[in-house]
XYZ file of C-alpha atoms in Angstrom:
225
model
C 19.448 25.603 7.832
C 22.909 27.588 7.967
C 26.054 25.185 8.818
C 24.453 22.329 7.845
C 25.958 20.176 4.989
C 23.177 18.718 2.483
C 23.646 15.454 3.930
C 22.712 16.825 7.519
C 19.179 18.697 6.179
C 16.217 16.288 7.599
C 13.693 15.803 4.414
C 10.998 18.469 4.669
C 7.601 16.570 4.904
C 6.825 16.809 1.095
C 9.637 14.774 0.355
C 8.652 12.014 2.774
C 5.323 12.178 1.738
C 6.436 11.923 -2.213
C 9.417 9.378 -1.506
C 6.795 6.856 0.491
C 4.744 7.219 -2.051
C 7.169 6.906 -5.292
C 8.733 3.643 -3.347
C 5.763 1.970 -2.701
C 4.553 2.112 -6.482
C 8.341 0.410 -7.080
C 7.361 -2.092 -4.976
C 4.568 -2.273 -6.416
C 5.196 -2.807 -9.954
C 7.655 -5.592 -9.430
C 4.963 -7.648 -6.419
C 1.834 -7.184 -8.846
C 1.411 -10.607 -10.479
C 1.628 -11.949 -6.907
C -1.350 -9.644 -5.847
C -3.065 -10.948 -8.608
C -2.686 -14.233 -7.568
C -3.709 -14.191 -4.191
C -6.687 -12.091 -5.377
C -8.033 -15.008 -7.701
C -7.042 -17.595 -4.736
C -9.137 -15.786 -2.358
C -12.327 -15.635 -5.008
C -12.337 -18.610 -6.158
C -15.291 -20.893 -5.709
C -17.251 -17.477 -6.297
C -19.756 -17.684 -9.129
C -21.686 -14.551 -9.020
C -21.544 -11.626 -10.284
C -18.945 -10.158 -12.726
C -16.590 -12.918 -11.066
C -17.986 -15.441 -12.644
C -15.628 -16.064 -15.590
C -12.701 -16.024 -13.186
C -14.392 -18.371 -10.725
C -14.392 -20.816 -13.371
C -11.403 -21.471 -13.909
C -9.590 -23.315 -11.190
C -6.157 -22.097 -9.467
C -3.745 -24.487 -7.967
C -1.311 -22.564 -5.685
C 0.517 -18.916 -6.750
C 2.643 -19.955 -9.431
C 0.015 -22.464 -10.778
C -2.370 -19.785 -10.773
C -0.365 -17.399 -12.565
C 0.562 -19.867 -15.087
C -2.953 -20.699 -15.535
C -3.528 -17.030 -15.994
C -0.689 -16.559 -18.237
C -2.211 -19.585 -20.387
C -6.294 -18.608 -20.410
C -6.210 -14.994 -20.252
C -2.562 -13.611 -21.518
C 0.466 -12.258 -19.888
C -1.223 -8.953 -19.324
C -3.823 -10.173 -17.172
C -1.529 -10.355 -14.585
C -1.299 -6.431 -13.929
C -5.294 -6.095 -14.525
C -5.426 -2.809 -12.588
C -2.457 -1.670 -12.468
C -3.184 1.796 -12.758
C -5.710 1.799 -9.615
C -2.894 -0.501 -7.631
C -0.561 2.589 -8.044
C -2.905 5.176 -7.526
C -3.635 3.555 -4.309
C 0.180 2.984 -3.108
C 0.482 6.723 -4.137
C -2.101 7.681 -1.934
C -2.158 5.357 0.641
C 1.685 4.567 1.343
C 2.225 8.150 1.243
C -0.253 9.419 3.905
C 0.751 5.521 6.014
C 4.270 6.183 5.973
C 5.515 9.718 4.682
C 3.497 11.634 7.150
C 4.407 9.363 9.874
C 6.754 11.591 11.683
C 4.939 14.725 10.739
C 1.795 12.910 12.492
C 4.390 11.684 15.391
C 5.805 15.097 15.878
C 2.659 16.784 16.261
C 1.066 14.357 19.348
C 4.803 15.112 20.836
C 4.288 18.938 20.658
C 7.925 18.827 18.520
C 9.790 16.717 21.604
C 12.586 14.687 20.493
C 12.095 12.151 22.949
C 8.836 10.382 22.134
C 6.956 8.101 23.923
C 5.578 4.373 23.107
C 2.249 6.039 23.163
C 2.534 8.528 20.930
C 4.529 6.530 18.489
C 1.340 3.598 18.677
C -1.133 6.881 18.183
C 0.609 7.710 15.105
C 0.996 5.013 13.367
C -2.570 3.719 13.948
C -3.529 7.668 12.551
C -1.680 7.337 9.593
C -3.002 3.958 9.604
C -5.878 5.076 9.690
C -6.224 7.779 7.602
C -4.563 6.542 4.426
C -7.511 3.764 4.104
C -10.138 6.481 4.106
C -8.282 8.210 1.516
C -6.970 5.462 -0.762
C -9.712 2.618 -0.133
C -11.244 3.576 -3.459
C -8.208 3.051 -5.579
C -8.255 -0.336 -3.353
C -11.850 -1.312 -4.569
C -11.230 -0.637 -8.305
C -7.809 -2.256 -8.110
C -9.627 -5.459 -6.439
C -12.253 -5.485 -8.945
C -10.205 -5.751 -11.626
C -7.627 -8.239 -10.560
C -10.938 -10.529 -9.789
C -12.416 -10.435 -13.238
C -11.307 -12.388 -15.874
C -9.954 -10.262 -19.037
C -11.283 -12.978 -21.530
C -14.796 -13.266 -22.618
C -18.042 -11.469 -21.834
C -18.232 -11.359 -18.316
C -15.294 -8.647 -18.321
C -17.283 -5.828 -16.174
C -15.061 -2.665 -16.524
C -13.298 -1.777 -19.404
C -11.065 0.971 -17.820
C -9.894 2.686 -14.573
C -11.855 5.231 -14.885
C -14.836 3.441 -16.128
C -14.582 1.475 -12.762
C -14.456 4.217 -10.808
C -17.743 5.499 -12.480
C -20.044 2.468 -12.646
C -19.085 1.413 -9.117
C -20.576 4.776 -7.951
C -23.566 4.826 -10.576
C -24.719 1.193 -9.905
C -23.469 0.580 -6.153
C -23.832 4.447 -5.022
C -21.165 6.536 -3.857
C -20.940 4.737 -0.990
C -19.677 1.859 -2.954
C -16.618 2.888 -3.217
C -15.579 2.906 0.319
C -16.998 -0.497 0.515
C -14.856 -2.647 3.360
C -13.613 0.764 4.835
C -14.213 -0.618 8.414
C -12.159 -3.637 8.345
C -9.424 -1.991 6.103
C -8.904 0.998 8.877
C -8.822 -1.378 11.606
C -6.385 -3.381 10.188
C -4.358 -1.156 8.351
C -3.707 0.815 11.887
C -2.732 -2.057 13.746
C -0.338 -3.040 10.670
C 0.922 0.274 10.300
C 1.670 0.121 14.169
C 3.756 -2.674 14.333
C 5.750 -1.844 11.102
C 6.371 1.517 11.804
C 6.083 1.525 15.615
C 8.684 -1.421 15.638
C 11.127 0.453 12.846
C 10.903 3.764 15.038
C 12.090 2.012 18.416
C 14.653 -0.296 16.642
C 15.998 3.043 14.866
C 16.620 4.383 18.407
C 18.512 1.764 20.176
C 20.613 1.491 17.093
C 21.164 5.104 17.141
C 21.585 5.175 21.222
C 24.312 2.390 20.437
C 26.175 4.555 17.947
C 25.793 1.239 15.023
C 24.208 4.026 13.029
C 23.512 7.755 12.716
C 20.609 9.696 11.913
C 21.361 10.290 8.300
C 22.085 6.705 6.880
C 19.491 4.940 5.117
C 17.606 2.861 7.297
C 19.371 0.177 9.373
C 22.529 0.839 8.290
C 24.906 0.045 9.771
C 27.493 2.771 10.733
C 31.414 2.168 9.911
C 33.686 4.608 10.731
C 35.080 7.086 8.208
C 31.840 5.951 5.368
C 29.539 8.941 6.488
């Protein structure tokens, strides 16, 4: 590291890992009501089990769903399952995004020139691994978002209670329900997102439109960095 300026030192894998998770948590805090509305719209019409109270309400559109939830269950209902959501992002995004470069270097054996195949392999690996690690948090988050806060139909009282209840009533494997399709989906999504970003970034670097130490997709202006 001798001879490097502070801005020239590449971030470590730990910094990337924590940075990706923290950024994802901030994004989740902002967009969580939209995610909750999506879940309620998806389970609308389902009238069995613990989602019966939620399903009895007719939701119309994203804004209509949010307004209905605020009116019938209170504003806090929009953030039901937030703790599990943040746990998911910290474990999911940290692996999916934060470890991408490290896994790519592993597949390329440290070479500076990564092939498309190596990038795709790294993207699918971190995407699948992230799901395997974070699936229980995703299950609990969706369960919380699906249940109504009001009424006797509420099944889980806290995040910890949800983990314990699911493991006790559905078995330990219940926390990993839906893992297979989720692994397939996120492996594809991760390849599409990160590999595309990687290729565009390399193209911009080769065209001298940005430098490697600049933030993602920053346009290089002489004398600014």
